[in-house]
Tab-separated table of C-alpha atoms in Angstrom:
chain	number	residue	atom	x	y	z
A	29	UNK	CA	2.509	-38.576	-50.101
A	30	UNK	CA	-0.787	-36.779	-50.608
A	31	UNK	CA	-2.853	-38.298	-53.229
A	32	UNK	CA	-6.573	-37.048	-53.794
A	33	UNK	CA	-8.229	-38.672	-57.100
A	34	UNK	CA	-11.425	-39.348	-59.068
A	35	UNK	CA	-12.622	-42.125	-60.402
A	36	UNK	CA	-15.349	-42.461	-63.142
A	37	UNK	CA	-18.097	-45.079	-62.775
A	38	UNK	CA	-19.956	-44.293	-66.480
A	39	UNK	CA	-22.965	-45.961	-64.951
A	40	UNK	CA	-26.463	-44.620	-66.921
A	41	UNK	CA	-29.271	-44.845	-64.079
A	42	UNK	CA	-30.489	-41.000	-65.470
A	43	UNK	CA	-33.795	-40.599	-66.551
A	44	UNK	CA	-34.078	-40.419	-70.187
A	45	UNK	CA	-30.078	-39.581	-71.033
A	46	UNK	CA	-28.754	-41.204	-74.022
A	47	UNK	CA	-25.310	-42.870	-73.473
A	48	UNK	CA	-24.114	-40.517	-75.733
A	49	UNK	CA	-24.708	-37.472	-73.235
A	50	UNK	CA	-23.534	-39.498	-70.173
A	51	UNK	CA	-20.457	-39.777	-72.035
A	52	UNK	CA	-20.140	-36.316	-72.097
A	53	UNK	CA	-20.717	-35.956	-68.728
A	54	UNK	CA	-17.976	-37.941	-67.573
A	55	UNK	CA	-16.115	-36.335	-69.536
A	56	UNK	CA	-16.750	-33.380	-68.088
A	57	UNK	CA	-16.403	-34.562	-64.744
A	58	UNK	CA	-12.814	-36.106	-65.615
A	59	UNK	CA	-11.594	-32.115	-67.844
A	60	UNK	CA	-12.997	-31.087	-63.863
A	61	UNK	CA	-10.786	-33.011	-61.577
A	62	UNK	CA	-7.483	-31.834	-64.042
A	63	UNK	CA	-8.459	-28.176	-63.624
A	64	UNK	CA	-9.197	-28.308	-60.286
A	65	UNK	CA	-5.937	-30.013	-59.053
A	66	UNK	CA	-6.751	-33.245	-58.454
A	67	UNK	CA	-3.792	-36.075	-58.674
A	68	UNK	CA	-5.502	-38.665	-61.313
A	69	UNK	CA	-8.454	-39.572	-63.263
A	70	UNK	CA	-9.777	-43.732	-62.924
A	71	UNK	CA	-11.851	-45.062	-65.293
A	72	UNK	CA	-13.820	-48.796	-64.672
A	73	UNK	CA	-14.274	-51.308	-67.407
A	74	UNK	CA	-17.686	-52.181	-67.115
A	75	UNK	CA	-20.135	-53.919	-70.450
A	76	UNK	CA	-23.205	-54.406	-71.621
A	77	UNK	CA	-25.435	-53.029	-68.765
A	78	UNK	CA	-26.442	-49.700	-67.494
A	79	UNK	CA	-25.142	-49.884	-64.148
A	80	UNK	CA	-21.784	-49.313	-65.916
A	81	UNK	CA	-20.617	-49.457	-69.669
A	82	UNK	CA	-16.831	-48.650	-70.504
A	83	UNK	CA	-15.531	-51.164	-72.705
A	84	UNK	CA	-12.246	-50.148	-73.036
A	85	UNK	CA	-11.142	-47.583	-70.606
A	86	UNK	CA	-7.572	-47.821	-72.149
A	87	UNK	CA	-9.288	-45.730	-75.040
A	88	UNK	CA	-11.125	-43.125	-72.840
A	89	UNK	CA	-8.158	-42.577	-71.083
A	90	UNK	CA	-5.800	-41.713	-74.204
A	91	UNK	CA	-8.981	-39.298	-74.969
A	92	UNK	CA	-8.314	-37.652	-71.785
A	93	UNK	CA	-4.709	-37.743	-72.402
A	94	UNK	CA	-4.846	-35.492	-74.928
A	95	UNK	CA	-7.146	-32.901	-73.080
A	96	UNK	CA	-4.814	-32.836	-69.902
A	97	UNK	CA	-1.555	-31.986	-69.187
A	98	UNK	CA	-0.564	-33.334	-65.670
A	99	UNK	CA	-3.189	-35.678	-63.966
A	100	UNK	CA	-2.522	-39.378	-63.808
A	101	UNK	CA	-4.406	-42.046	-65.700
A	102	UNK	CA	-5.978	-44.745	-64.217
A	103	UNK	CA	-7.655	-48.018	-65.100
A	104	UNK	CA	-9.522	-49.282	-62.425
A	105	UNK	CA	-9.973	-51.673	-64.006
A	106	UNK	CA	-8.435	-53.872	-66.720
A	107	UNK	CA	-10.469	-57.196	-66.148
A	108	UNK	CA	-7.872	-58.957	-67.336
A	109	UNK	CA	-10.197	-62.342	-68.025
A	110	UNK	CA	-11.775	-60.379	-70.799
A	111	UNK	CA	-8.844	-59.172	-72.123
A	112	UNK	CA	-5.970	-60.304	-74.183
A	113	UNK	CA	-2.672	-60.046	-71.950
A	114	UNK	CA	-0.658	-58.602	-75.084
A	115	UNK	CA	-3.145	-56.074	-76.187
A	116	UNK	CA	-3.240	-54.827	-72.767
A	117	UNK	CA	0.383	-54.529	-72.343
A	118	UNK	CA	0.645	-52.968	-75.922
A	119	UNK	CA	-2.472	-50.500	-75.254
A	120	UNK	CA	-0.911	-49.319	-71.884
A	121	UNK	CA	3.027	-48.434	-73.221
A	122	UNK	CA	0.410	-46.675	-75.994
A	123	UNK	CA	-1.034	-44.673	-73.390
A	124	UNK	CA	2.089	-43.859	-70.993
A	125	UNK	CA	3.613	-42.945	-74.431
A	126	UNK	CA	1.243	-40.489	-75.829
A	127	UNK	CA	0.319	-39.285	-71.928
A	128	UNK	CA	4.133	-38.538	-71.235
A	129	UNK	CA	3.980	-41.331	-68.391
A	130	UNK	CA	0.839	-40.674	-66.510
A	131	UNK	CA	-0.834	-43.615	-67.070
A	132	UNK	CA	-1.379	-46.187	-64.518
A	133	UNK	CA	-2.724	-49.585	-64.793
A	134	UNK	CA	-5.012	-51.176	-62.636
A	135	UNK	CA	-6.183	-54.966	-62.423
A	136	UNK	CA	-9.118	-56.608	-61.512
A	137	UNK	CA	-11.198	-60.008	-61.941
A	138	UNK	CA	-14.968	-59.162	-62.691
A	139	UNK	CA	-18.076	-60.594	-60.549
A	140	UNK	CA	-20.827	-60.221	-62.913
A	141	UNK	CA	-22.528	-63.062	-64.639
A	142	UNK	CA	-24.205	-60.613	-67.211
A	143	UNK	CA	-20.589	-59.806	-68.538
A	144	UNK	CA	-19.460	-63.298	-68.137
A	145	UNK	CA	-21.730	-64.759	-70.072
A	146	UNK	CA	-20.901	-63.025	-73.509
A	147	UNK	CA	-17.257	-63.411	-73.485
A	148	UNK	CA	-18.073	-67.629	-72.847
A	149	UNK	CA	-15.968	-67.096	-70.281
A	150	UNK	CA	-16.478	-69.141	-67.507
A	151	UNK	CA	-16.617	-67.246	-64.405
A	152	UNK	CA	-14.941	-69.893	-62.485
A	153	UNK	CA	-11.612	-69.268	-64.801
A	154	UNK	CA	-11.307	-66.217	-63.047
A	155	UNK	CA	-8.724	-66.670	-60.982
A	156	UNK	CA	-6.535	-68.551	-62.927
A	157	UNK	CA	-6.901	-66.227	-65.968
A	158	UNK	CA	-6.264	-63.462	-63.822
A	159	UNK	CA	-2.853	-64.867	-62.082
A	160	UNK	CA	-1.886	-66.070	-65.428
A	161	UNK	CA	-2.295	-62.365	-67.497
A	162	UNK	CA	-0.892	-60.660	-64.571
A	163	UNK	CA	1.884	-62.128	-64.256
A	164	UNK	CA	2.760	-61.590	-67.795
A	165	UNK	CA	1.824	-58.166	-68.684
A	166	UNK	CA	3.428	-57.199	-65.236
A	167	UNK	CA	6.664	-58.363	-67.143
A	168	UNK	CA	5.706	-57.105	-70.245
A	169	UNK	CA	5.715	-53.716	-69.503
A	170	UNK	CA	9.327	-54.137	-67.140
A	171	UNK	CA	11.364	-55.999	-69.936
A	172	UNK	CA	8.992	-55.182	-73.174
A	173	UNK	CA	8.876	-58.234	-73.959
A	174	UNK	CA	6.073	-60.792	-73.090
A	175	UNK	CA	5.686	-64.728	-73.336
A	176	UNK	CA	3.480	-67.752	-71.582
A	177	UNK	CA	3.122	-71.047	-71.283
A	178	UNK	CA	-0.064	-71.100	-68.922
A	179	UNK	CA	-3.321	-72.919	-70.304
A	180	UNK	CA	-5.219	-69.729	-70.833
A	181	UNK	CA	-2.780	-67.631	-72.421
A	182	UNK	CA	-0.253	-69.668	-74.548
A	183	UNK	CA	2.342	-66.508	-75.952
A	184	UNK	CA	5.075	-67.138	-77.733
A	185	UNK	CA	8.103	-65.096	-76.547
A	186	UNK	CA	7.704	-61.480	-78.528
A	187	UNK	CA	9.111	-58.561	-78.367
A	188	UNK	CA	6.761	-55.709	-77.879
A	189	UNK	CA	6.852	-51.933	-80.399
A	190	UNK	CA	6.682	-49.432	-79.673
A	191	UNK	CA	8.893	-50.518	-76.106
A	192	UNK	CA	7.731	-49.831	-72.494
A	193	UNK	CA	9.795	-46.054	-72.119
A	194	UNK	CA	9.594	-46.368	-68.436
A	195	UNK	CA	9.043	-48.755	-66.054
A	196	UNK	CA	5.409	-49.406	-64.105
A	197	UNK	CA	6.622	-50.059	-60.898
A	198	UNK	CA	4.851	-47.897	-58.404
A	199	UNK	CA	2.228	-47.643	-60.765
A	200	UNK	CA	0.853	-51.183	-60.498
A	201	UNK	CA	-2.957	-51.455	-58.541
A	202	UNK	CA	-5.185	-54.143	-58.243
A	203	UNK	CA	-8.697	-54.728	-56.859
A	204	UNK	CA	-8.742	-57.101	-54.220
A	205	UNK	CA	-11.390	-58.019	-51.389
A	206	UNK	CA	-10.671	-61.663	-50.888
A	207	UNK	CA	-7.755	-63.712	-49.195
A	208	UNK	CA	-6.836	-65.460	-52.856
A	209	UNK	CA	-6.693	-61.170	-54.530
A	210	UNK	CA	-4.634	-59.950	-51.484
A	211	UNK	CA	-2.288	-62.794	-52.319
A	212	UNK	CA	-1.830	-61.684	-55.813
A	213	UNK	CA	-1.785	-58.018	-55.328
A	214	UNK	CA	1.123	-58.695	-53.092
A	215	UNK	CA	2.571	-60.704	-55.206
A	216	UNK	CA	2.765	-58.402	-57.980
A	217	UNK	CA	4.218	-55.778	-56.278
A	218	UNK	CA	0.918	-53.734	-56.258
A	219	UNK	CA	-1.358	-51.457	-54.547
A	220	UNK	CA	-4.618	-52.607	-53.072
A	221	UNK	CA	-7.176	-50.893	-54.709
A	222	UNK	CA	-10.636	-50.885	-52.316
A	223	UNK	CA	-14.374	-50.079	-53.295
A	224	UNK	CA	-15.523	-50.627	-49.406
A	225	UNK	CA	-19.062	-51.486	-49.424
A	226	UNK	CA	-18.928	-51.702	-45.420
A	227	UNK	CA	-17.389	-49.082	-42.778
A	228	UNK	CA	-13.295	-49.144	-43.060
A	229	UNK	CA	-13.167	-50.563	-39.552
A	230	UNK	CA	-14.868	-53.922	-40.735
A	231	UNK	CA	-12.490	-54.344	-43.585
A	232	UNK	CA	-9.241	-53.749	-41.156
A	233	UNK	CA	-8.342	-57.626	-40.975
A	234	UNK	CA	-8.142	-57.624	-45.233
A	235	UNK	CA	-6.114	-54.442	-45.080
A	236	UNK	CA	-3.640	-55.556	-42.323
A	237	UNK	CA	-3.369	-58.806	-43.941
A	238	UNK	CA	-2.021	-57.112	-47.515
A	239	UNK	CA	0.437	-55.135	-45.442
A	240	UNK	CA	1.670	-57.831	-43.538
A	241	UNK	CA	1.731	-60.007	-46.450
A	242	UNK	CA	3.575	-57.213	-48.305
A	243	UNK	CA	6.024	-56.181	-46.284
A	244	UNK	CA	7.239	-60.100	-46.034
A	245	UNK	CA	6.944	-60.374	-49.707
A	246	UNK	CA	9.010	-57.661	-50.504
A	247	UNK	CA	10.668	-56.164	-47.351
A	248	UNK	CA	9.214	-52.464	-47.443
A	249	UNK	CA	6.329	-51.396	-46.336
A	250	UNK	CA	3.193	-51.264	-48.579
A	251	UNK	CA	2.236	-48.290	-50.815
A	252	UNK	CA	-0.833	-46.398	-49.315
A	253	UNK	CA	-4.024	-48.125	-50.168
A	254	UNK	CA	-6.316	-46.593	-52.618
A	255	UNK	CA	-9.766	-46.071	-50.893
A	256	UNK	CA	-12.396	-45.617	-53.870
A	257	UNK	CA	-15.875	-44.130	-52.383
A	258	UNK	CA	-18.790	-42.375	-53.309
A	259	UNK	CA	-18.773	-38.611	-52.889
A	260	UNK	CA	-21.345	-35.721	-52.171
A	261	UNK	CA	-20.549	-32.201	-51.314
A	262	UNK	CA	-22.948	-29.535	-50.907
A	263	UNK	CA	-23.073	-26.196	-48.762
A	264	UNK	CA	-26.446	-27.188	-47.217
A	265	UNK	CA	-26.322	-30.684	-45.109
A	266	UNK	CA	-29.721	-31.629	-44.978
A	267	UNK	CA	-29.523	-31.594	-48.900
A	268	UNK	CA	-25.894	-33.301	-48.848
A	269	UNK	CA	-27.732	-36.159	-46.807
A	270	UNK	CA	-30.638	-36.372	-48.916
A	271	UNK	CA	-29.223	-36.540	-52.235
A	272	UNK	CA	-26.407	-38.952	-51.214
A	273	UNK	CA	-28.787	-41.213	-49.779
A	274	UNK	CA	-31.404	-41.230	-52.414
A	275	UNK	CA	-28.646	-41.829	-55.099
A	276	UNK	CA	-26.830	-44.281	-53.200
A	277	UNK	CA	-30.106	-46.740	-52.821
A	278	UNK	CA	-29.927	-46.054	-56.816
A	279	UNK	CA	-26.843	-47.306	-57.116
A	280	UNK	CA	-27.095	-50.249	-54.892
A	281	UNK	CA	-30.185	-51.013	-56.449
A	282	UNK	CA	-27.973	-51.575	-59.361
A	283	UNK	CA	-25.431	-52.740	-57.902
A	284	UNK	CA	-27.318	-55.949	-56.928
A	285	UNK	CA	-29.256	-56.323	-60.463
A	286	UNK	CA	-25.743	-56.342	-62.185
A	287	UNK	CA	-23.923	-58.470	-60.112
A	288	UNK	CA	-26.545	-61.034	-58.771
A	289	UNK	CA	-25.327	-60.183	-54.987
A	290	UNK	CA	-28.493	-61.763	-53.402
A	291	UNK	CA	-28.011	-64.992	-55.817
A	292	UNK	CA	-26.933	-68.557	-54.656
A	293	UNK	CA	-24.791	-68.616	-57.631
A	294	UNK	CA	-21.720	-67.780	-55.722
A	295	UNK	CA	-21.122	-70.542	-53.727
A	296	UNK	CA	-21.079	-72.941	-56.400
A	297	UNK	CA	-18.709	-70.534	-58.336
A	298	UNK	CA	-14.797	-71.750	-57.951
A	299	UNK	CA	-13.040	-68.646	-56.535
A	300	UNK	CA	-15.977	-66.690	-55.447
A	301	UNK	CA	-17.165	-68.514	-52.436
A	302	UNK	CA	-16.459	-65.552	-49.978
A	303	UNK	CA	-19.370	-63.781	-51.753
A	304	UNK	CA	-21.825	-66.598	-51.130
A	305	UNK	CA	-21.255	-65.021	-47.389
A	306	UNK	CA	-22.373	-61.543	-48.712
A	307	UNK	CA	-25.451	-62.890	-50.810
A	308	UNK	CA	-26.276	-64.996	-47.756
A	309	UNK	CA	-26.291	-61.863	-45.424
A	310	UNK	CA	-27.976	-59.257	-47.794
A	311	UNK	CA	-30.783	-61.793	-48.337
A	312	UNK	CA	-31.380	-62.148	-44.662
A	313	UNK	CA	-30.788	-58.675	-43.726
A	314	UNK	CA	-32.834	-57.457	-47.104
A	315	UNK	CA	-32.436	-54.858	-49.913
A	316	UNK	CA	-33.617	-51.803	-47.780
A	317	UNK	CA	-31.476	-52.899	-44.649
A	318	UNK	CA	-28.426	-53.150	-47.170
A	319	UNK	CA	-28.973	-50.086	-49.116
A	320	UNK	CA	-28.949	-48.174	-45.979
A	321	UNK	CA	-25.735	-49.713	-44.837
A	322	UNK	CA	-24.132	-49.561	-48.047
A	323	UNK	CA	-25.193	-45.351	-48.165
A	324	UNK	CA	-23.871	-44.788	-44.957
A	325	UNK	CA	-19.947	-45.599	-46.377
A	326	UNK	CA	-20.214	-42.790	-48.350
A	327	UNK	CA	-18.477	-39.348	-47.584
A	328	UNK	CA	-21.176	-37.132	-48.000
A	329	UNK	CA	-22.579	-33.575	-46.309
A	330	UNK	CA	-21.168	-30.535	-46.060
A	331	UNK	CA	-17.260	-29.588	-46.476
A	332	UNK	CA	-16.408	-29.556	-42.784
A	333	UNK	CA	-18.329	-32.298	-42.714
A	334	UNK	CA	-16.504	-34.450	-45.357
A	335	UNK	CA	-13.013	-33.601	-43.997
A	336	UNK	CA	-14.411	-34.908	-40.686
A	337	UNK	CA	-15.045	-37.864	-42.130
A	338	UNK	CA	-12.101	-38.699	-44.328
A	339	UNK	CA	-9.867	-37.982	-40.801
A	340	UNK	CA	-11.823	-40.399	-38.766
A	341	UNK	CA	-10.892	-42.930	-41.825
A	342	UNK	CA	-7.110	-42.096	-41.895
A	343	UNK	CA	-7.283	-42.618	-37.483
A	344	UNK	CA	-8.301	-46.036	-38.107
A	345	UNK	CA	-7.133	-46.652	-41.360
A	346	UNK	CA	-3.819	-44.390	-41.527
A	347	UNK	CA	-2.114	-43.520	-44.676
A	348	UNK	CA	-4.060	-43.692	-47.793
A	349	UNK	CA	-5.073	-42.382	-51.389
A	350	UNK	CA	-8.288	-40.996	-51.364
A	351	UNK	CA	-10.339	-41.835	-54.613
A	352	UNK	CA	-13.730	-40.472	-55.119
A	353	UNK	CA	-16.511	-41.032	-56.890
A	354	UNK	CA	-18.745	-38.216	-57.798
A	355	UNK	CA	-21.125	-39.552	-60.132
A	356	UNK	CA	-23.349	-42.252	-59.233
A	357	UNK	CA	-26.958	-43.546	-59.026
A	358	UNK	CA	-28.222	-41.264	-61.760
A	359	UNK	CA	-26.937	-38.055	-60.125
A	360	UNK	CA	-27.414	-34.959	-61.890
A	361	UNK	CA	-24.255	-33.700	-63.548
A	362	UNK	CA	-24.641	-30.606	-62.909
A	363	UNK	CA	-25.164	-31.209	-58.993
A	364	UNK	CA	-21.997	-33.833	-59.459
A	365	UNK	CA	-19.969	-31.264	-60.983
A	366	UNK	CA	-20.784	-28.339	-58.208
A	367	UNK	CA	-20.268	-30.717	-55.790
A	368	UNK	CA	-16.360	-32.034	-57.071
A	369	UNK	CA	-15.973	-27.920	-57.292
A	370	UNK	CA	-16.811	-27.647	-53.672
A	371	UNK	CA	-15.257	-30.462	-52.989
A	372	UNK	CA	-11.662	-29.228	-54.703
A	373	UNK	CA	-12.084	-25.988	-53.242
A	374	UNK	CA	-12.897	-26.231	-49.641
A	375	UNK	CA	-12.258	-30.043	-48.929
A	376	UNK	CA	-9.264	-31.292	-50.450
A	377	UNK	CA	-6.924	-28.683	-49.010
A	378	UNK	CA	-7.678	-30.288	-45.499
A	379	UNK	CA	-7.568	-33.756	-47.140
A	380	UNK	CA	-4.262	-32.796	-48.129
A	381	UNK	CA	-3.081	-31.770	-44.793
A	382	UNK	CA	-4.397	-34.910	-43.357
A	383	UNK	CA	-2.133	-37.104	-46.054
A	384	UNK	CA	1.047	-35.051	-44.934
C-alpha cells in the first residue's frame, strides 16, 4: 500500500528565530503535507535543546487534529522512559478520539544524555523502562484497561475513560537500530520505524533481521518499514545539492552536540554499547568525513532526480513507507515549504507508482 508521509523535526538551528516562529513554521509545514495529499503528519519528542524541542507531541498533534480532516497522526516518538505509561495510553485514545482514528503511536528509547539528565533518569534504565511501558500501554489501548507489576512502572489494574474506540493494531511503530529494539518491535507487533544515518544497503542485515524475526513471531509477513529521511526538492540541481548539503552538515553538526555521538560514554552505558561502535568510527573518520557521509543519505536534487533515488531504495530495499523530512539544519521555511510543494506535485505521484 502506498504510503508517502512527513515528519516534523522542530529543531531551531535558524538564525535569530524565536521558538515561537519555528513553531509556526512547522506548523505550516504539517497544514502543507494535509493539503497537498500526503498520508500522515510525525511529530518527534525532543527537550531542552535546540537541535529539537517538542515536549509533548501528543499535544501538537491534537492541534493538528483539529486543522485537518484526513491525514494520519504520528508520534515518532513517545520516549516512553520519560513518560508515564498511563498518561500515554490515556493521551493517545484522547487523540484517536478527537482525530476520528488517525492517530498513530510511535515508540522509542532516547540517546541523549542532555535529556537524560533532567528527568534523573538513568540512561542505562532504558531498556528495561522501555520493554516494561510498552508492553503495557500496547495492552492498554487493545483491552482499555492497563496494569504492571514491573520495577519501573508498578500500576494497579485500572480501567481507562474515556475507552480505546478502536483498536491500534496496524498502527503500532517503533524506532529501532539495534539487535535488543528489533527484538521488541517484533515483539509488539510493530513497524520498524528507521532514521538511516548510512546508505539503505548498509543497514540491510538490521532490516532482514526484523522481517525474519517477524514473520516467526507472528506468522505474516512484516508491515512495510517506515524509512524517515531528510528531503530537498528544487527545480535547479546545482541549488538542490547545495542547500541539502550545507543544511545537512547543520544538522549533523547538531546532531553530534545533542547526542554526544563522538563520546566514550556509550560503551560504559548498559544497552547502548552498539553506539560505542559509531562514536568509535566518527572519531576516527572525523566530523567533516561524517557529515559528508551522513548528507549523502539524503534524497535531495531535482524531481526526476528524487524519484530516481527513492526507486534505487525500494530495488534494494523493496516495499516501504516513505517518510520525509523537510525541515532541517536551519532551512529556510519558505525554501522548505516550496520544496514539499514540488515535492507533492511532481515527485510523489511517481513515488506512488513505485509503492504499487
Amino acid at each position: 500500500m502506498s504510503h508517502v508521509g512527513v515528519n516534523l523535526g522542530f529543531g531551531n538551528l535558524h538564525e535569530d528565530l524565536a521558538d515561537e516562529q519555528m513553531y509556526a513554521g512547522e506548523l505550516r509545514i504539517a497544514e502543507l503535507a494535509g493539503e497537498l495529499g500526503f498520508d500522515s503528519v510525525w511529530a518527534v519528542e525532543h527537550h531542552f535543546d535546540s537541535y529539537a524541542m517538542c515536549p509533548d507531541n501528543v499535544v501538537f498533534l491534537a492541534n493538528l487534529a483539529a486543522r485537518t480532516e484526513r491525514v494520519w497522526l504520528g508520534t515518532a516518538a513517545v520516549i516512553l522512559p520519560w513518560n508515564d505509561p498511563l498518561r500515554v495510553a490515556e493521551k493517545m485514545i484522547m487523540l484517536d478520539i478527537l482525530s476520528g482514528g488517525r492517530a498513530i503511536l510511535g515508540m522509542g528509547r532516547g540517546l541523549s544524555r542532555i535529556e537524560y539528565a533532567p528527568f534523573k533518569i538513568p540512561m542505562s534504565e532504558s531498556r528495561g523502562r522501555f520493554d516494561e511501558a510498552a508492553a503495557m500501554i500496547a495492552s492498554a489501548l487493545e483491552t482499555g484497561w492497563i496494569e504492571g507489576d514491573g520495577p519501573y512502572y508498578p500500576q494497579p489494574r485500572v480501567q481507562l475513560r474515556p475507552s480505546p474506540p478502536r483498536s491500534f493494531r496496524g498502527r503500532l511503530y517503533c524506532v529501532a537500530g539495534s539487535p535488543d529494539s528489533i527484538v521488541s518491535c517484533v515483539s509488539l507487533g510493530a513497524a520498524l520505524m528507521s532514521i538511516p544515518t548510512r546508505p539503505v544497503p548498509d543497514l540491510m542485515p538490521t532490516y532482514t533481521a526484523y522481517r525474519q524475526q517477524y514473520l516467526a513471531a507472528h506468522g505474516v509477513a512484516a508491515p512495510p518499514i517506515s524509512l524517515n529521511v531528510n528531503m530537498y526538492c528544487h527545480p535547479d540541481a546545482s541549488v538542490a545539492r547545495e542547500r541539502s548539503r550545507r543544511y545537512a552538515h547543520e544538522f549533523f553538526a547538531s546532531n553530534v552536540r545533542h547526542y554526544e555521538m563522538a563520546g566514550e560514554h556509550f560503551a560504559q552505558t548498559e544497552g547502548y554499547q552498539r553506539y560505542a561502535e559509531t562514536a568509535a568510527i566518527l572519531r576516527k573518520v572525523g566530523l567533516e568525513a561524517a557529515a559528508e557521509a551522513f548528507a549523502s543519505v539524503a534524497l535531495f536534487g531535482t524531481p526526476d532526480q528524487i524519484l530516481a533515488q527513492v526507486a534505487g531504495i525500494k530495488d534494494v530495499l523493496g516495499d516501504f513507507q516513505l517518510i520525509v523530512i523537510p525541515s532541517f539544519g536551519g532551512l529556510p521555511y519558505e525554501q522548505a515549504n516550496q520544496s514539499v510543494e514540488l515535492f507533492a506535485k511532481e515527485v510523489m505521484p511517481g513515488v506512488r507508482e513505485l509503492q504499487g
